[in-house]
CSV table of C-alpha atoms in Angstrom, one decimal:
chain,number,residue,atom,x,y,z
D,207,MET,CA,172.1,236.1,135.5
D,208,SER,CA,169.9,234.2,137.9
D,209,HIS,CA,170.1,236.4,140.9
D,210,GLY,CA,166.8,237.3,142.5
D,211,PRO,CA,164.6,239.7,140.5
D,212,SER,CA,164.2,242.1,143.4
D,213,SER,CA,167.5,243.9,143.0
D,214,GLY,CA,166.5,247.1,141.2
D,215,GLU,CA,167.9,247.2,137.7
D,216,PRO,CA,166.6,244.4,135.4
D,217,LYS,CA,169.1,241.8,134.4
D,218,ARG,CA,170.5,241.7,131.0
D,219,THR,CA,171.1,238.7,128.7
D,220,PRO,CA,174.4,238.4,126.7
D,221,LEU,CA,172.5,239.8,123.7
D,222,TYR,CA,171.2,243.0,125.4
D,223,GLU,CA,173.4,245.4,123.4
D,224,ARG,CA,172.5,243.7,120.2
D,225,HIS,CA,168.8,244.1,120.8
D,226,VAL,CA,169.2,247.8,121.5
D,227,ALA,CA,171.3,248.2,118.3
D,228,LEU,CA,168.6,246.4,116.3
D,229,GLY,CA,166.0,249.0,117.4
D,230,ALA,CA,164.2,246.8,119.9
D,231,LYS,CA,161.7,248.2,122.4
D,232,VAL,CA,163.1,246.8,125.6
D,233,ILE,CA,160.9,246.2,128.6
D,234,ASP,CA,161.3,244.8,132.1
D,235,PHE,CA,159.9,241.3,131.9
D,236,GLY,CA,160.0,239.6,135.3
D,237,GLY,CA,163.2,241.3,136.2
D,238,TRP,CA,164.8,240.9,132.8
D,239,ALA,CA,165.5,243.6,130.2
D,240,MET,CA,164.0,241.9,127.2
D,241,PRO,CA,163.0,242.9,123.7
D,242,VAL,CA,159.2,243.0,123.4
D,243,GLN,CA,159.4,243.9,119.7
D,244,TYR,CA,161.8,245.2,117.1
D,245,ALA,CA,161.3,247.9,114.5
D,246,THR,CA,158.7,246.2,112.3
D,247,GLY,CA,156.3,245.3,115.1
D,248,ILE,CA,154.6,242.2,116.5
D,249,LEU,CA,152.3,241.3,113.6
D,250,ASP,CA,155.2,241.4,111.1
D,251,GLU,CA,157.4,239.3,113.5
D,252,HIS,CA,154.6,236.8,114.0
D,253,LYS,CA,154.2,236.4,110.2
D,254,THR,CA,158.0,236.0,109.8
D,255,VAL,CA,158.0,233.0,112.1
D,256,ARG,CA,155.0,231.4,110.4
D,257,GLU,CA,156.4,231.9,106.9
D,258,ALA,CA,160.3,232.1,107.2
D,259,ILE,CA,162.4,232.1,110.3
D,260,GLY,CA,162.5,234.0,113.6
D,261,ALA,CA,165.4,234.2,116.1
D,262,PHE,CA,164.5,234.7,119.7
D,263,ASP,CA,166.8,235.5,122.6
D,264,VAL,CA,165.6,233.3,125.4
D,265,SER,CA,168.8,233.4,127.4
D,266,HIS,CA,166.8,234.5,130.4
D,267,MET,CA,165.5,230.9,130.8
D,268,GLY,CA,167.2,228.7,133.3
D,269,GLU,CA,169.4,225.6,132.9
D,270,ILE,CA,169.7,223.1,135.7
D,271,THR,CA,171.8,219.9,135.4
D,272,PHE,CA,171.5,216.6,137.2
D,273,ARG,CA,174.6,214.4,137.3
D,274,GLY,CA,175.6,211.1,138.8
D,275,PRO,CA,174.7,207.4,138.6
D,276,ARG,CA,171.2,208.1,140.1
D,277,ALA,CA,170.5,211.2,138.0
D,278,ALA,CA,167.5,209.6,136.2
D,279,GLU,CA,166.0,208.7,139.6
D,280,ALA,CA,166.6,212.2,140.8
D,281,VAL,CA,164.9,213.7,137.8
D,282,GLN,CA,162.0,211.3,138.0
D,283,ARG,CA,161.5,212.3,141.6
D,284,ILE,CA,160.7,215.9,140.6
D,285,VAL,CA,159.0,215.7,137.2
D,286,THR,CA,155.6,214.2,136.4
D,287,ASN,CA,156.4,212.8,132.9
D,288,ASP,CA,158.0,209.3,132.5
D,289,VAL,CA,161.8,209.8,132.4
D,290,ALA,CA,162.3,206.1,131.6
D,291,LYS,CA,161.0,206.9,128.1
D,292,LEU,CA,164.0,209.1,127.3
D,293,VAL,CA,167.0,207.8,125.4
D,294,ASP,CA,170.3,209.7,125.0
D,295,GLY,CA,169.8,212.8,122.9
D,296,ALA,CA,166.0,212.9,123.5
D,297,ALA,CA,163.9,215.4,125.4
D,298,MET,CA,160.4,215.7,126.8
D,299,TYR,CA,158.0,218.3,128.0
D,300,THR,CA,156.9,217.9,131.6
D,301,THR,CA,155.5,219.7,134.7
D,302,THR,CA,157.1,219.7,138.1
D,303,CYS,CA,154.7,219.8,141.0
D,304,ARG,CA,154.2,220.4,144.7
D,305,GLU,CA,153.1,217.6,147.0
D,306,ASP,CA,149.5,218.9,146.6
D,307,GLY,CA,149.8,218.7,142.8
D,308,GLY,CA,150.1,222.5,142.3
D,309,ILE,CA,152.4,223.2,139.3
D,310,VAL,CA,155.7,224.6,140.4
D,311,ASP,CA,156.8,225.0,136.7
D,312,ASP,CA,156.6,223.5,133.3
D,313,CYS,CA,159.9,222.6,131.7
D,314,ILE,CA,161.8,220.4,129.2
D,315,VAL,CA,164.0,217.5,130.4
D,316,TYR,CA,167.0,216.6,128.2
D,317,ARG,CA,168.8,213.3,128.6
D,318,GLU,CA,172.4,213.6,127.5
D,319,THR,CA,173.5,210.3,128.9
D,320,ALA,CA,172.1,207.9,131.5
D,321,ASP,CA,173.9,209.9,134.2
D,322,ALA,CA,173.6,213.4,132.9
D,323,PHE,CA,170.3,215.3,132.5
D,324,LEU,CA,169.5,219.0,131.7
D,325,ILE,CA,166.2,220.7,132.6
D,326,ILE,CA,165.4,224.0,131.0
D,327,VAL,CA,163.0,226.0,133.2
D,328,ASN,CA,161.1,229.4,133.0
D,329,ALA,CA,163.2,232.5,133.8
D,330,SER,CA,160.9,233.7,136.6
D,331,ASN,CA,161.1,230.3,138.4
D,332,ILE,CA,164.9,229.6,138.3
D,333,GLU,CA,165.5,230.1,142.0
D,334,LYS,CA,162.3,228.5,143.1
D,335,ASP,CA,162.8,225.4,140.9
D,336,PHE,CA,166.5,225.1,141.9
D,337,ALA,CA,165.4,225.0,145.6
D,338,HIS,CA,162.5,222.6,144.8
D,339,PHE,CA,164.8,220.3,142.9
D,340,ARG,CA,167.4,220.3,145.6
D,341,LYS,CA,164.9,219.8,148.4
D,342,HIS,CA,163.5,216.6,146.8
D,343,ALA,CA,166.5,215.2,144.9
D,344,SER,CA,169.8,216.5,146.1
D,345,HIS,CA,170.4,213.2,147.9
D,346,LEU,CA,170.2,211.4,144.6
D,347,ALA,CA,172.3,213.5,142.2
D,348,THR,CA,174.5,216.5,141.9
D,349,ILE,CA,172.2,219.4,140.9
D,350,GLU,CA,173.7,222.5,139.5
D,351,ASN,CA,172.2,225.8,138.3
D,352,LEU,CA,174.1,226.8,135.1
D,353,SER,CA,171.7,229.6,134.2
D,354,ASP,CA,174.4,232.3,134.6
D,355,GLN,CA,176.8,230.6,132.2
D,356,THR,CA,174.3,229.6,129.5
D,357,GLY,CA,172.7,231.5,126.7
D,358,LEU,CA,169.7,230.2,124.7
D,359,ILE,CA,168.5,231.2,121.2
D,360,ALA,CA,165.3,229.8,119.6
D,361,VAL,CA,165.3,229.6,115.8
D,362,GLN,CA,161.8,228.9,114.7
D,363,GLY,CA,159.9,228.7,111.4
D,364,PRO,CA,159.4,226.6,108.3
D,365,LYS,CA,162.9,227.4,107.1
D,366,ALA,CA,164.7,227.0,110.4
D,367,LEU,CA,165.9,223.5,109.7
D,368,SER,CA,167.4,224.5,106.4
D,369,LEU,CA,169.4,227.2,108.1
D,370,ILE,CA,170.6,224.8,110.8
D,371,ALA,CA,171.6,222.3,108.0
D,372,GLU,CA,173.8,224.9,106.6
D,373,ILE,CA,175.6,226.0,109.7
D,374,ALA,CA,175.7,222.7,111.5
D,375,PRO,CA,175.1,220.0,108.9
D,376,ASP,CA,176.1,217.1,111.3
D,377,ALA,CA,174.0,218.2,114.2
D,378,VAL,CA,170.5,218.6,112.8
D,379,PRO,CA,168.2,216.9,115.3
D,380,PRO,CA,166.4,214.2,113.4
D,381,ARG,CA,163.0,214.5,115.0
D,382,PRO,CA,161.0,216.8,117.3
D,383,PHE,CA,162.3,216.5,120.9
D,384,THR,CA,165.7,215.2,120.0
D,385,PHE,CA,168.9,217.2,120.3
D,386,ARG,CA,172.6,217.0,119.2
D,387,PRO,CA,175.8,218.6,120.4
D,388,ALA,CA,177.6,220.7,117.8
D,389,PRO,CA,180.7,222.8,117.5
D,390,LEU,CA,179.7,226.3,116.6
D,391,CYS,CA,181.7,229.6,116.7
D,392,GLY,CA,184.5,227.6,118.5
D,393,ALA,CA,182.2,226.5,121.3
D,394,ARG,CA,180.3,223.3,122.1
D,395,VAL,CA,176.6,224.1,121.7
D,396,THR,CA,173.5,221.9,122.0
D,397,ILE,CA,170.9,222.1,119.2
D,398,ALA,CA,167.5,220.8,120.3
D,399,ARG,CA,164.4,220.4,118.1
D,400,THR,CA,162.1,222.1,120.5
D,401,GLY,CA,160.3,225.5,120.6
D,402,TYR,CA,157.3,227.5,121.7
D,403,THR,CA,155.8,228.8,118.5
D,404,GLY,CA,153.9,225.9,116.9
D,405,GLU,CA,156.5,225.8,114.1
D,406,ASP,CA,159.3,223.5,113.5
D,407,GLY,CA,162.7,224.8,114.7
D,408,VAL,CA,165.4,224.5,117.2
D,409,GLU,CA,166.7,226.0,120.4
D,410,ILE,CA,170.4,226.4,120.7
D,411,ALA,CA,172.1,226.4,124.1
D,412,THR,CA,175.5,228.1,124.1
D,413,PRO,CA,178.1,229.1,126.7
D,414,ALA,CA,177.0,232.7,127.7
D,415,ALA,CA,180.3,234.1,126.4
D,416,LYS,CA,179.6,232.8,122.9
D,417,THR,CA,175.9,233.6,122.6
D,418,GLY,CA,176.6,236.9,120.8
D,419,GLU,CA,178.7,235.2,118.2
D,420,VAL,CA,176.1,232.5,117.6
D,421,TRP,CA,173.4,235.2,117.3
D,422,ASP,CA,175.4,237.1,114.8
D,423,LEU,CA,176.0,234.0,112.7
D,424,LEU,CA,172.3,233.1,112.7
D,425,LEU,CA,171.3,236.6,111.6
D,426,SER,CA,173.9,236.8,108.8
D,427,ARG,CA,173.4,233.3,107.5
D,428,GLY,CA,169.7,233.4,108.0
D,429,ALA,CA,169.2,236.6,106.0
D,430,LYS,CA,168.6,234.8,102.7
D,431,PHE,CA,165.8,232.8,104.3
D,432,GLY,CA,164.1,235.9,105.6
D,433,LEU,CA,165.2,235.5,109.2
D,434,LYS,CA,164.4,238.3,111.6
D,435,PRO,CA,164.8,238.8,115.3
D,436,ILE,CA,161.6,238.3,117.2
D,437,GLY,CA,160.5,239.8,120.5
D,438,LEU,CA,158.4,238.6,123.4
D,439,GLY,CA,155.3,240.2,122.0
D,440,ALA,CA,155.2,237.8,119.0
D,441,ARG,CA,156.4,235.0,121.1
D,442,ASP,CA,153.2,235.3,123.1
D,443,THR,CA,150.9,235.5,120.0
D,444,LEU,CA,152.7,232.5,118.5
D,445,ARG,CA,152.6,230.3,121.6
D,446,LEU,CA,148.9,231.1,122.2
D,447,GLU,CA,147.9,230.3,118.6
D,448,ALA,CA,149.6,226.9,119.2
D,449,ARG,CA,147.8,226.8,122.5
D,450,LEU,CA,150.9,226.3,124.6
D,451,CYS,CA,150.6,227.3,128.2
D,452,LEU,CA,152.5,230.2,129.7
D,453,TYR,CA,153.6,229.7,133.3
D,454,GLY,CA,152.2,232.5,135.6
D,455,ASN,CA,149.2,233.0,133.2
D,456,ASP,CA,147.7,229.7,132.3
D,457,ILE,CA,149.4,227.5,134.9
D,458,ASP,CA,150.7,228.1,138.4
D,459,GLU,CA,150.9,226.6,141.9
D,460,GLU,CA,147.1,227.0,142.4
D,461,HIS,CA,146.4,224.7,139.5
D,462,ASN,CA,147.3,221.0,138.9
D,463,PRO,CA,148.3,219.4,135.6
D,464,ILE,CA,144.9,217.6,135.2
D,465,GLU,CA,143.0,220.9,135.4
D,466,ALA,CA,145.4,222.4,133.0
D,467,GLY,CA,144.9,219.7,130.4
D,468,LEU,CA,148.4,218.5,130.9
D,469,GLY,CA,147.5,215.0,132.1
D,470,TRP,CA,149.4,213.7,129.1
D,471,VAL,CA,152.7,214.7,130.8
D,472,VAL,CA,151.7,212.9,134.0
D,473,LYS,CA,153.0,209.4,133.3
D,474,GLY,CA,155.9,208.9,135.7
D,475,LYS,CA,156.1,207.0,138.9
D,476,GLY,CA,157.4,208.1,142.3
D,477,PHE,CA,157.4,211.9,141.7
D,478,VAL,CA,156.5,214.6,144.1
D,479,GLY,CA,152.7,215.2,143.9
D,480,GLU,CA,151.8,211.8,142.4
D,481,GLU,CA,149.2,210.9,145.0
D,482,ALA,CA,147.4,214.3,144.9
D,483,ILE,CA,147.3,214.3,141.1
D,484,ALA,CA,146.1,210.7,141.0
D,485,LYS,CA,143.2,211.7,143.3
D,486,VAL,CA,142.3,214.6,141.0
D,487,ARG,CA,142.3,212.3,138.1
D,488,ALA,CA,140.1,209.7,139.8
D,489,GLU,CA,137.6,212.3,141.1
D,490,LYS,CA,137.7,214.4,137.9
D,491,PRO,CA,138.8,218.0,138.1
D,492,LYS,CA,136.3,220.6,139.2
D,493,ARG,CA,137.6,223.2,136.7
D,494,GLN,CA,139.5,222.9,133.4
D,495,LEU,CA,141.7,225.1,131.3
D,496,ILE,CA,139.8,225.6,128.0
D,497,GLY,CA,140.7,227.3,124.7
D,498,PHE,CA,138.2,229.7,123.2
D,499,LYS,CA,137.6,231.9,120.1
D,500,VAL,CA,135.9,235.2,120.5
D,501,ARG,CA,132.8,235.5,118.3
D,502,GLY,CA,132.7,239.0,116.8
D,503,ARG,CA,134.7,241.9,118.1
D,504,GLY,CA,136.7,242.2,121.2
D,505,ILE,CA,139.8,240.7,122.7
D,506,ALA,CA,139.4,238.8,126.0
D,507,ARG,CA,142.6,239.3,127.9
D,508,HIS,CA,144.3,237.9,131.0
D,509,GLY,CA,142.2,238.4,134.1
D,510,TYR,CA,138.9,239.2,132.4
D,511,PRO,CA,135.9,237.3,134.1
D,512,ILE,CA,134.1,234.6,132.2
D,513,LEU,CA,130.3,234.6,132.7
D,514,LYS,CA,127.4,232.3,132.2
D,515,GLY,CA,124.4,234.5,132.1
D,516,SER,CA,125.1,237.1,134.8
D,517,GLU,CA,127.2,234.7,137.0
D,518,THR,CA,131.0,234.7,137.0
D,519,VAL,CA,132.1,231.2,136.4
D,520,GLY,CA,135.7,231.5,135.4
D,521,VAL,CA,138.6,233.7,134.3
D,522,VAL,CA,140.6,234.3,131.2
D,523,THR,CA,144.2,233.3,131.7
D,524,SER,CA,145.6,234.4,128.2
D,525,GLY,CA,144.0,236.2,125.3
D,526,THR,CA,145.2,238.0,122.2
D,527,VAL,CA,144.5,238.5,118.6
D,528,ALA,CA,145.4,235.4,116.5
D,529,PRO,CA,147.3,236.9,113.5
D,530,THR,CA,147.5,233.7,111.5
D,531,ALA,CA,144.3,231.9,112.7
D,532,GLY,CA,142.3,235.1,112.5
D,533,GLY,CA,140.1,236.7,115.1
D,534,ALA,CA,140.8,236.7,118.8
D,535,VAL,CA,141.5,233.6,120.9
D,536,GLY,CA,142.4,232.8,124.4
D,537,MET,CA,142.5,230.3,127.3
D,538,GLY,CA,140.8,230.3,130.7
D,539,TYR,CA,139.5,228.2,133.5
D,540,VAL,CA,135.8,227.2,133.7
D,541,PRO,CA,133.9,224.6,135.7
D,542,SER,CA,134.3,221.2,134.1
D,543,ALA,CA,130.5,221.1,133.4
D,544,LEU,CA,131.0,224.1,131.1
D,545,ALA,CA,134.2,222.9,129.4
D,546,GLU,CA,132.6,221.0,126.5
D,547,PRO,CA,133.8,222.3,123.0
D,548,GLY,CA,130.9,224.2,121.4
D,549,THR,CA,129.8,225.8,124.7
D,550,VAL,CA,129.2,229.5,124.4
D,551,LEU,CA,130.0,231.7,127.4
D,552,VAL,CA,130.7,235.4,127.8
D,553,ALA,CA,133.9,237.2,128.6
D,554,ASP,CA,133.5,240.5,130.4
D,555,CYS,CA,135.9,242.7,128.4
D,556,ARG,CA,136.0,245.8,130.7
D,557,GLY,CA,132.3,246.0,130.9
D,558,LYS,CA,131.7,245.0,127.3
D,559,PRO,CA,130.4,241.4,126.9
D,560,ALA,CA,132.1,239.3,124.2
D,561,GLU,CA,130.7,235.9,123.3
D,562,ILE,CA,133.4,233.2,123.5
D,563,GLU,CA,133.1,229.7,122.1
D,564,ILE,CA,135.0,226.8,123.6
D,565,VAL,CA,137.1,225.0,121.0
D,566,LYS,CA,139.2,221.9,121.0
D,567,GLY,CA,142.9,221.8,120.1
D,568,PRO,CA,145.3,224.4,118.9
D,569,PHE,CA,144.0,227.5,117.1
D,570,TYR,CA,146.8,227.1,114.6
D,571,LYS,CA,148.3,223.9,113.3
D,572,ARG,CA,151.2,224.0,110.8
D,573,VAL,CA,150.9,222.1,107.6
D,574,SER,CA,153.8,219.7,107.8
Z,87,MET,CA,155.4,265.6,109.3
Z,88,ALA,CA,156.4,266.7,112.7
Z,89,GLU,CA,155.8,264.1,115.4
Z,90,TYR,CA,153.5,266.5,117.1
Z,91,PRO,CA,152.0,268.9,114.6
Z,92,ASP,CA,151.9,272.6,115.7
Z,93,ASP,CA,148.3,273.1,114.5
Z,94,LEU,CA,146.9,270.5,116.9
Z,95,ARG,CA,145.9,270.6,120.6
Z,96,TYR,CA,146.7,267.7,122.9
Z,97,THR,CA,145.4,265.9,126.0
Z,98,LYS,CA,147.3,264.2,128.8
Z,99,GLU,CA,145.7,260.9,127.6
Z,100,HIS,CA,147.5,261.3,124.3
Z,101,GLU,CA,144.6,262.4,122.0
Z,102,TRP,CA,144.9,265.2,119.6
Z,103,ALA,CA,142.3,267.7,118.6
Z,104,ARG,CA,142.2,269.7,115.3
Z,105,VAL,CA,139.9,272.7,115.7
Z,106,GLU,CA,138.0,274.0,112.7
Z,107,GLY,CA,135.3,276.6,113.7
Z,108,ASN,CA,133.0,274.9,116.1
Z,109,ARG,CA,134.1,271.4,115.2
Z,110,VAL,CA,137.0,269.3,116.5
Z,111,THR,CA,138.5,266.3,114.8
Z,112,VAL,CA,139.9,263.8,117.3
Z,113,GLY,CA,142.6,261.2,117.0
Z,114,ILE,CA,145.5,259.7,119.0
Z,115,THR,CA,149.1,260.9,119.0
Z,116,GLN,CA,152.3,259.3,117.7
Z,117,PHE,CA,153.3,258.7,121.3
Z,118,ALA,CA,150.1,256.7,121.8
Z,119,VAL,CA,150.6,254.8,118.6
Z,120,ASP,CA,154.2,253.9,119.5
Z,121,ALA,CA,153.2,252.8,122.9
Z,122,LEU,CA,150.4,250.6,121.6
Z,123,GLY,CA,152.2,249.0,118.7
Z,124,ASP,CA,150.2,247.2,116.1
Z,125,ILE,CA,146.5,248.3,116.4
Z,126,THR,CA,144.1,245.5,115.7
Z,127,GLN,CA,140.7,246.9,116.8
Z,128,VAL,CA,139.1,250.4,117.1
Z,129,ASP,CA,135.7,250.9,118.7
Z,130,LEU,CA,134.1,254.2,118.1
Z,131,PRO,CA,130.8,255.8,119.1
Z,132,LYS,CA,128.0,256.4,116.6
Z,133,GLU,CA,127.1,259.6,114.8
Z,134,GLY,CA,124.8,261.7,117.0
Z,135,GLU,CA,126.0,260.3,120.3
Z,136,ALA,CA,127.0,262.8,123.0
Z,137,VAL,CA,130.6,262.8,124.3
Z,138,THR,CA,131.9,264.5,127.4
Z,139,LYS,CA,135.3,266.1,128.0
Z,140,ASP,CA,137.7,263.7,129.7
Z,141,SER,CA,135.2,260.8,129.4
Z,142,ILE,CA,135.7,257.6,127.4
Z,143,PHE,CA,134.3,257.7,123.9
Z,144,GLY,CA,135.9,254.5,122.5
Z,145,THR,CA,138.7,252.0,122.8
Z,146,VAL,CA,141.8,251.0,120.9
Z,147,GLU,CA,143.1,247.5,121.1
Z,148,SER,CA,146.6,246.5,120.0
Z,149,VAL,CA,148.2,243.1,120.1
Z,150,LYS,CA,149.7,244.1,123.4
Z,151,ALA,CA,147.1,246.2,125.2
Z,152,VAL,CA,143.7,247.9,125.3
Z,153,SER,CA,143.5,251.6,125.8
Z,154,ASP,CA,140.5,253.9,126.3
Z,155,LEU,CA,140.0,257.0,124.2
Z,156,PHE,CA,139.1,260.2,126.1
Z,157,SER,CA,137.3,263.0,124.5
Z,158,PRO,CA,139.2,266.3,124.6
Z,159,VAL,CA,135.9,268.3,124.5
Z,160,SER,CA,132.2,267.9,125.1
Z,161,GLY,CA,129.6,267.9,122.4
Z,162,LYS,CA,127.9,265.7,119.7
Z,163,VAL,CA,129.6,263.2,117.4
Z,164,MET,CA,129.0,264.5,113.9
Z,165,LYS,CA,131.3,262.2,111.9
Z,166,VAL,CA,132.9,258.8,112.6
Z,167,ASN,CA,135.9,257.4,110.7
Z,168,ASP,CA,134.2,254.0,110.1
Z,169,PRO,CA,136.8,252.7,107.6
Z,170,ILE,CA,139.4,252.5,110.4
Z,171,THR,CA,137.3,249.9,112.2
Z,172,ASP,CA,137.9,247.6,109.3
Z,173,SER,CA,141.5,248.6,108.7
Z,174,PRO,CA,142.8,249.7,112.1
Z,175,GLU,CA,146.4,249.6,110.8
Z,176,THR,CA,145.6,253.0,109.2
Z,177,VAL,CA,146.0,254.5,112.7
Z,178,ASN,CA,149.5,253.1,112.9
Z,179,GLU,CA,150.4,254.3,109.4
Z,180,ASP,CA,148.9,257.8,109.6
Z,181,CYS,CA,147.6,258.8,113.0
Z,182,TYR,CA,147.1,262.5,112.3
Z,183,ASP,CA,145.3,262.3,109.0
Z,184,GLU,CA,143.8,259.1,107.6
Z,185,GLY,CA,143.7,257.7,111.1
Z,186,TRP,CA,141.4,260.3,112.6
Z,187,MET,CA,138.6,259.0,114.8
Z,188,ILE,CA,135.6,261.3,115.3
Z,189,VAL,CA,134.5,264.8,114.6
Z,190,VAL,CA,132.7,266.5,117.5
Z,191,GLU,CA,130.6,269.6,117.4
Z,192,MET,CA,131.6,271.4,120.6
Z,193,SER,CA,129.0,272.4,123.2
Z,194,ASN,CA,131.5,274.4,125.2
Z,195,PRO,CA,134.4,275.8,123.2
Z,196,SER,CA,136.1,277.2,126.3
Z,197,GLU,CA,137.1,273.6,127.1
Z,198,LEU,CA,139.8,274.0,124.5
Z,199,ASP,CA,141.7,276.2,126.9
Z,200,ALA,CA,142.6,273.2,129.0
Z,201,LEU,CA,144.3,271.5,126.1
Z,202,MET,CA,148.1,271.6,125.5
Z,203,ASN,CA,149.8,273.0,122.4
Z,204,ALA,CA,152.5,270.9,120.7
Z,205,ALA,CA,155.4,272.5,122.7
Z,206,GLN,CA,153.5,271.9,126.0
Z,207,TYR,CA,152.7,268.3,125.0
Z,208,GLU,CA,156.3,267.5,124.2
Z,209,GLU,CA,157.3,269.0,127.5
Z,210,TYR,CA,154.6,266.9,129.2
Z,211,LEU,CA,156.0,263.8,127.5
Z,212,LYS,CA,159.5,264.6,128.8
Z,213,GLU,CA,158.2,265.0,132.3
Z,214,GLN,CA,156.5,261.7,132.1
Z,215,GLY,CA,159.9,260.2,131.2
């Protein structure tokens, strides 16, 4: 399922037929036929994840493994975060960068054992990342792209852990960013306490051939908790409320982790891009990714210019309504001098000005 | 209710027009509503403003997208459905009745001839695939 996106028909995940049967509106998302929403719509799906449980098909994402006695060294060569902090069964968020510090991708690294690591990467970057990883680390470890053989289902929401405790009582990951192997539907799956919604929950990696069975199990056993399938539309509003970056929108190769506010995942040593990023850090970035709330009406969307007075000073990278937090929110790049929380700028919403106020932190934080 | 009521006229931009004498009520079709998904904001002109056939008179924002509203006829805005600006979900729930947008007094009723009837609109949607 990881063949180049250019070849005509969008690729399908192992759950495609199920999405169609569930009444999903399926769109071509970066070369993948994915559900953007199901019958009840994005706002209802968003609420379901904030209040109960949502199940997301994220099988389009990529899985790349690093094996061998020098696997940790290989991973450290290509990720910015500090791999030495990982113990068996622990995971961390990180970026992977070019020599000049530009972000190649953001991803999660999982340490199974000292000589076996898994990196889950964005769907649109699988081929690029695999080539990047091999270029810089294939002399240190065996690097394999298992994206074709692997399905991934996210189970997110305040009741997600209760559902997992019922179907895999011995494999509930104890803390965020830990994971456990589990037998499920006759297969060996990995249950990781990670996600992209701002809620507690897990992501379950399964062999592709068993993804359908695991999905069916989650939907049937999750029904009493109010579980619903959730499409990419709500995935976007959920992640943006939690102020999580979307690769291709908020971060890309033209921006480095310091500009993107991801300096907290640049803690490793000896990785590709280290020098360039250290230089940005020392000299302070010229522009920064900020979060904003729209004052009054309007939705400032991806690509809209950000103005100070009549001068264009930046650009909106993501923007949507915030169903739980209220109003409209977004992220964008502005010059560092204008990045202070409380600063008021204007987003040019197709000719209509909308005041935006820069705010700190996530737009939505769960009460834990 | 039929998806595309027979008593309405339609534009290629997916607005509908209900003609009553010299006045036309304007809204968006079920096709537009389905394409937009959950509608979260509606921006409409004020009473007394002029609108021009095929020109933008407002916008509809959904979670997914923003879409311009095009007037099916030229004339003066006589009434505006202000309640839907506070409860835009009304448009999702009932796009042909409670979810109407503006009433226009026509300055050139012959412009109606350019609009499609329900059968033509459905045919147009099929052609668009």
